[in-house]
Coordinates of C-alpha atoms and ligand atoms in Angstrom, one line a residue:
M1 CA 46.8 -9.2 -3.4
S2 CA 44.9 -11.4 -5.8
P3 CA 44.7 -10.2 -9.4
R4 CA 41.4 -8.6 -10.4
I5 CA 39.9 -9.9 -13.6
V6 CA 36.7 -8.9 -15.3
V7 CA 35.2 -11.2 -18.0
V8 CA 32.5 -9.8 -20.3
G9 CA 31.0 -12.7 -22.1
S10 CA 28.6 -15.6 -22.6
S11 CA 27.1 -18.1 -20.3
N12 CA 25.4 -21.2 -21.7
T13 CA 24.0 -24.5 -20.6
D14 CA 25.5 -27.4 -22.7
M15 CA 23.0 -30.2 -23.4
V16 CA 25.2 -33.1 -24.5
V17 CA 23.8 -36.3 -26.1
R18 CA 26.3 -39.1 -26.8
L19 CA 25.0 -41.5 -29.4
P20 CA 26.1 -44.0 -32.0
R21 CA 25.9 -41.5 -34.8
I22 CA 24.8 -37.9 -35.4
P23 CA 21.3 -37.8 -36.8
E24 CA 20.8 -36.5 -40.3
A25 CA 18.0 -34.0 -41.2
G26 CA 14.6 -35.7 -40.5
E27 CA 16.1 -38.7 -38.8
T28 CA 15.8 -39.9 -35.2
V29 CA 18.7 -41.9 -33.7
L30 CA 17.9 -43.8 -30.4
G31 CA 20.4 -45.1 -27.9
G32 CA 22.0 -41.9 -26.6
S33 CA 23.0 -40.8 -23.1
F34 CA 22.4 -37.3 -21.8
L35 CA 24.5 -34.9 -19.8
R36 CA 23.9 -31.3 -18.8
A37 CA 26.8 -29.1 -18.1
D38 CA 27.5 -25.4 -17.5
G39 CA 29.3 -23.8 -20.4
G40 CA 29.8 -20.7 -22.6
K41 CA 33.2 -19.4 -23.4
G42 CA 32.9 -16.3 -21.2
A43 CA 31.7 -18.2 -18.1
N44 CA 34.3 -21.0 -18.7
Q45 CA 37.1 -18.5 -18.9
A46 CA 35.8 -16.7 -15.8
V47 CA 35.9 -20.1 -13.9
A48 CA 39.4 -20.9 -15.3
A49 CA 40.7 -17.6 -13.9
A50 CA 38.9 -18.0 -10.5
R51 CA 40.3 -21.5 -10.0
L52 CA 43.8 -20.1 -10.5
G53 CA 43.3 -17.6 -7.7
A54 CA 42.0 -14.4 -9.3
E55 CA 39.2 -12.2 -8.0
V56 CA 36.8 -12.5 -10.9
T57 CA 33.8 -10.5 -11.9
F58 CA 31.6 -11.9 -14.6
V59 CA 29.5 -9.5 -16.7
G60 CA 26.8 -11.4 -18.7
R61 CA 23.1 -12.0 -19.3
V62 CA 20.9 -15.0 -18.6
G63 CA 17.2 -15.6 -19.0
A64 CA 14.7 -15.3 -16.1
D65 CA 14.5 -19.1 -16.0
E66 CA 15.8 -22.2 -14.2
L67 CA 18.8 -22.7 -16.5
G68 CA 19.9 -19.1 -15.9
E69 CA 19.6 -19.6 -12.1
R70 CA 21.7 -22.7 -12.2
A71 CA 24.3 -21.1 -14.4
V72 CA 24.6 -18.1 -12.1
A73 CA 24.7 -20.4 -9.0
G74 CA 27.5 -22.4 -10.7
L75 CA 29.6 -19.2 -11.1
R76 CA 28.8 -18.0 -7.5
D77 CA 30.0 -21.4 -6.2
E78 CA 33.4 -20.7 -7.8
G79 CA 33.7 -17.5 -5.8
I80 CA 32.9 -15.3 -8.9
D81 CA 31.2 -11.9 -8.4
V82 CA 27.9 -12.3 -10.3
S83 CA 26.4 -8.9 -9.3
H84 CA 26.7 -7.7 -12.9
V85 CA 24.9 -10.7 -14.4
S86 CA 21.5 -9.4 -15.6
R87 CA 18.3 -11.4 -16.0
D88 CA 16.6 -10.9 -19.4
E89 CA 12.8 -10.8 -19.1
K90 CA 12.2 -11.7 -22.8
E91 CA 15.0 -14.0 -23.9
P92 CA 15.7 -17.5 -22.5
S93 CA 19.1 -18.5 -21.2
G94 CA 21.7 -19.5 -23.8
V95 CA 21.8 -23.2 -24.7
A96 CA 24.1 -25.3 -26.7
L97 CA 22.8 -28.6 -28.0
I98 CA 25.7 -30.9 -28.6
F99 CA 25.7 -34.3 -30.3
V100 CA 28.8 -36.5 -29.9
D101 CA 29.2 -39.7 -31.9
E102 CA 31.2 -42.8 -31.1
R103 CA 34.3 -41.5 -32.8
G104 CA 34.2 -38.2 -30.8
E105 CA 33.0 -36.1 -33.8
N106 CA 30.4 -33.5 -32.8
A107 CA 27.7 -31.3 -34.2
I108 CA 26.7 -28.3 -32.1
A109 CA 23.6 -26.0 -32.4
V110 CA 23.7 -22.8 -30.2
A111 CA 20.7 -20.7 -29.2
P112 CA 22.4 -17.7 -27.7
G113 CA 19.2 -16.3 -26.2
A114 CA 20.0 -13.8 -23.5
N115 CA 23.7 -13.7 -24.5
A116 CA 22.7 -11.9 -27.7
A117 CA 21.0 -9.2 -25.6
L118 CA 24.0 -8.4 -23.5
S119 CA 24.2 -4.6 -24.2
E120 CA 26.5 -1.7 -24.1
D121 CA 24.3 -0.4 -21.1
D122 CA 25.2 -3.6 -19.3
V123 CA 28.9 -2.9 -19.8
E124 CA 28.4 0.8 -18.7
R125 CA 26.8 -0.4 -15.5
A126 CA 29.8 -2.6 -14.8
G127 CA 32.2 0.3 -15.7
G128 CA 33.5 0.7 -12.2
A129 CA 34.5 -2.9 -12.0
I130 CA 36.2 -2.9 -15.5
E131 CA 38.1 0.3 -14.7
T132 CA 39.6 -1.0 -11.5
A133 CA 40.5 -4.5 -12.9
D134 CA 44.0 -5.6 -13.8
V135 CA 42.8 -7.4 -16.9
L136 CA 39.6 -7.4 -19.0
L137 CA 39.0 -10.7 -20.8
L138 CA 36.7 -10.8 -23.8
Q139 CA 35.5 -13.4 -26.4
L140 CA 33.0 -13.2 -29.3
E141 CA 29.9 -15.0 -28.1
T142 CA 28.2 -11.8 -27.2
P143 CA 27.3 -8.9 -29.6
L144 CA 30.2 -7.1 -31.2
P145 CA 29.1 -3.6 -30.1
T146 CA 29.1 -4.8 -26.5
V147 CA 32.6 -6.3 -26.8
E148 CA 33.8 -3.0 -28.4
R149 CA 32.3 -0.9 -25.6
A150 CA 34.0 -3.1 -23.0
A151 CA 37.3 -2.8 -24.7
A152 CA 36.9 1.0 -25.0
V153 CA 36.1 1.4 -21.3
A154 CA 39.1 -0.7 -20.3
A155 CA 41.5 0.9 -22.7
A156 CA 40.5 4.4 -21.5
A157 CA 41.4 3.3 -18.0
G158 CA 44.7 1.7 -18.9
V159 CA 43.4 -1.8 -18.2
T160 CA 45.0 -4.6 -20.1
V161 CA 42.6 -6.1 -22.7
I162 CA 42.8 -9.7 -23.8
L163 CA 40.6 -10.8 -26.6
N164 CA 40.0 -14.5 -27.4
P165 CA 38.5 -14.1 -30.9
A166 CA 36.3 -17.2 -30.8
P167 CA 34.1 -18.0 -32.5
A168 CA 36.0 -16.3 -35.3
Q169 CA 34.4 -13.4 -37.2
P170 CA 35.8 -10.4 -39.1
L171 CA 36.7 -7.7 -36.6
P172 CA 36.9 -3.9 -37.1
D173 CA 40.3 -2.2 -36.6
S174 CA 38.6 0.1 -34.0
L175 CA 38.4 -3.0 -31.8
L176 CA 41.8 -4.5 -32.7
Y177 CA 43.8 -1.4 -31.8
R178 CA 42.4 -1.6 -28.2
V179 CA 43.5 -5.2 -27.8
D180 CA 46.8 -5.7 -25.9
V181 CA 46.9 -9.5 -26.4
L182 CA 44.9 -11.4 -29.0
T183 CA 44.6 -15.2 -28.5
P184 CA 43.4 -16.9 -31.7
N185 CA 44.0 -20.5 -32.6
E186 CA 45.4 -21.0 -36.1
G187 CA 42.1 -21.1 -37.9
E188 CA 40.8 -18.0 -36.1
A189 CA 44.1 -16.1 -36.9
R190 CA 43.7 -17.0 -40.6
L191 CA 40.1 -15.9 -40.7
L192 CA 40.9 -12.6 -38.9
A193 CA 43.9 -11.8 -41.1
A194 CA 41.8 -12.6 -44.3
L195 CA 44.9 -13.3 -46.4
P196 CA 44.6 -15.5 -49.5
G197 CA 45.3 -19.2 -48.8
D198 CA 48.9 -19.6 -50.0
D199 CA 50.0 -16.3 -48.4
A200 CA 48.6 -17.2 -45.0
T201 CA 51.8 -18.4 -43.3
R202 CA 51.8 -18.1 -39.5
E203 CA 54.2 -15.1 -39.7
A204 CA 52.3 -13.3 -42.5
T205 CA 49.0 -13.9 -40.6
A206 CA 50.3 -12.5 -37.4
G207 CA 52.0 -9.6 -39.2
R208 CA 48.7 -8.6 -40.8
L209 CA 47.0 -8.5 -37.4
L210 CA 49.8 -6.5 -35.9
E211 CA 49.5 -4.0 -38.8
R212 CA 45.8 -3.7 -37.9
G213 CA 46.6 -2.5 -34.4
V214 CA 46.9 -5.5 -32.1
R215 CA 50.0 -5.1 -29.8
R216 CA 50.7 -8.8 -29.1
I217 CA 49.4 -12.0 -30.6
V218 CA 49.5 -15.4 -29.0
V219 CA 48.5 -18.1 -31.5
T220 CA 47.5 -21.3 -29.8
L221 CA 48.8 -24.4 -31.6
G222 CA 47.1 -27.3 -29.7
A223 CA 49.7 -29.8 -28.4
A224 CA 52.5 -27.8 -30.0
G225 CA 52.0 -24.9 -27.5
A226 CA 51.7 -21.3 -28.6
L227 CA 53.5 -18.8 -30.8
V228 CA 54.1 -15.3 -29.4
I229 CA 54.5 -12.4 -31.9
T230 CA 54.7 -8.8 -30.8
R231 CA 54.7 -5.5 -32.6
A232 CA 58.1 -4.9 -31.1
G233 CA 59.4 -7.6 -33.4
E234 CA 59.7 -10.4 -30.9
E235 CA 58.8 -13.9 -32.0
Q236 CA 58.9 -16.9 -29.7
L237 CA 57.5 -20.4 -29.7
V238 CA 56.4 -21.6 -26.3
E239 CA 56.4 -25.3 -26.4
G240 CA 53.4 -27.3 -25.2
F241 CA 53.5 -29.6 -22.2
S242 CA 53.4 -33.3 -23.0
V243 CA 50.4 -34.8 -21.5
D244 CA 48.0 -37.7 -22.2
A245 CA 45.2 -35.8 -23.9
V246 CA 41.7 -37.3 -23.7
D247 CA 39.5 -34.3 -24.6
T248 CA 40.7 -30.8 -25.6
T249 CA 37.2 -29.2 -25.0
A250 CA 37.9 -26.0 -23.1
A251 CA 41.7 -26.2 -23.5
G252 CA 41.4 -22.8 -25.2
D253 CA 39.2 -21.4 -22.4
A254 CA 41.7 -22.7 -19.8
F255 CA 44.5 -21.1 -21.8
S256 CA 42.9 -17.6 -22.0
G257 CA 41.7 -17.6 -18.4
A258 CA 45.2 -18.6 -17.2
L259 CA 46.9 -16.0 -19.5
A260 CA 44.7 -13.3 -17.9
V261 CA 45.8 -14.4 -14.4
A262 CA 49.5 -14.6 -15.2
L263 CA 49.6 -11.3 -17.1
A264 CA 47.9 -9.6 -14.1
E265 CA 50.5 -11.1 -11.8
G266 CA 53.6 -10.2 -13.8
P267 CA 54.8 -8.4 -16.9
S268 CA 56.5 -11.2 -18.8
L269 CA 54.4 -12.4 -21.7
A270 CA 56.6 -15.4 -22.4
E271 CA 56.2 -16.6 -18.8
A272 CA 52.5 -15.9 -18.8
V273 CA 52.1 -18.0 -22.0
R274 CA 54.0 -20.8 -20.4
F275 CA 51.6 -20.8 -17.5
A276 CA 48.7 -20.7 -20.0
C277 CA 50.1 -23.6 -21.9
A278 CA 50.2 -25.6 -18.7
A279 CA 46.6 -24.8 -18.0
G280 CA 45.5 -25.8 -21.6
A281 CA 47.5 -29.0 -21.3
V282 CA 45.9 -30.0 -17.9
A283 CA 42.4 -29.2 -19.3
A284 CA 43.1 -31.6 -22.2
T285 CA 43.7 -34.5 -19.7
A286 CA 40.1 -34.6 -18.4
R287 CA 36.8 -34.9 -20.1
G288 CA 34.2 -32.0 -20.4
A289 CA 34.7 -28.3 -20.1
R290 CA 34.2 -27.1 -16.5
P291 CA 35.4 -30.2 -14.7
S292 CA 38.7 -30.1 -16.6
L293 CA 39.6 -26.5 -15.7
P294 CA 42.7 -26.8 -13.4
R295 CA 43.4 -25.4 -10.0
R296 CA 46.6 -23.6 -9.1
E297 CA 48.3 -26.5 -7.3
R298 CA 47.9 -28.8 -10.3
L299 CA 49.5 -26.2 -12.6
E300 CA 52.4 -25.5 -10.3
L301 CA 53.2 -29.2 -10.2
L302 CA 53.2 -29.4 -14.0
L303 CA 55.3 -26.2 -14.3
A304 CA 57.8 -27.4 -11.8
S305 CA 58.2 -30.8 -13.6
G306 CA 59.1 -28.7 -16.7
R307 CA 57.6 -31.1 -19.2
Ligands
LIG1 P1 41.4 -24.2 -29.1 O1 40.8 -25.2 -28.2 O2 40.8 -22.8 -28.8 O3 41.4 -24.5 -30.6 P2 44.1 -25.1 -28.8 O4 43.6 -26.5 -29.2 O5 45.2 -24.5 -29.6 O6 42.9 -24.1 -28.7 O7 44.5 -25.3 -27.3 C1 44.8 -24.2 -26.4 C2 46.1 -24.5 -25.7 O8 45.9 -25.6 -24.8 C3 47.3 -24.8 -26.6 O9 48.0 -23.6 -26.9 C4 48.1 -25.7 -25.6 O10 48.9 -24.9 -24.8 C5 47.1 -26.4 -24.8 N1 46.8 -27.7 -25.4 C6 45.7 -28.0 -26.2 N2 45.7 -29.3 -26.6 C7 46.8 -29.9 -26.0 C8 47.4 -31.2 -26.0 N3 46.9 -32.2 -26.7 N4 48.6 -31.3 -25.3 C9 49.2 -30.3 -24.6 N5 48.6 -29.1 -24.6 C10 47.5 -28.8 -25.3

């Protein structure tokens, strides 16, 4: 049977303008090219899990507008259950305006719109789906009380909770102790642990988060792979796969979505992290977010090659 995964999170439309340089305040820069793409960490991670063979339900909120319709259609086309995506009558769909210059540097402005209205009631309405899932996958692009409610519903039903703490913000212990696996990158881990600069070694940072209630932490390290640290005292570096990286956008989303699938399929965290590293690596080999999220066959090839 396919693993069942519920994602409670954000859906955005990315409006990307590539141009010679990023405009300063009050300035107009001509000569750009425009691309529109589906995005949002929640929706991206839902798609990542679906492409790897999971039965995915997405719980989110879009506006009653054309961007929202397109975003939902994009998820439906991936085979994702969108029956718990609500339409907000007041707020527009979430939008990210992204400038990318010739060197690949970017500047991003996000208007969360309906994502900011995803409520605890929305989570309650999806309670049946969450309670019968193998894994609940969360991020931080929707309101914290909503994220906390979802984690509480899952934890009470014994469902594994994965939290990708991005974008980083301080989190209460009441949330952290319901998290089975936390997947920060290094910057996010440091922010969450809130240790003074010199004391914030990888180990001290993870140790602080374990003290606060997280059971297992997987710190993603870009091309280097990921570091697994558990409350049981295990520590293991899972090496990254060597690939020709062209754009690491959504590597973290591919990683978290894949980790959810692998953990739902088998108990070994180290093996699940290896699978997730393969997904992140493949995502780094193609441009854009959604187009780069890998399918199962591609991952199996990379895993079998062992590189
Ligand atoms: P984020 O994008 O959230 O900051 P990372 O950059 O750490 O996260 O990437 C997430 C995962 O994707 C990494 O743990 C790694 O497994 C994989 N990955 C990212 N960049 C590369 C790369 N250049 N080469 C190989 N794997 C990569």
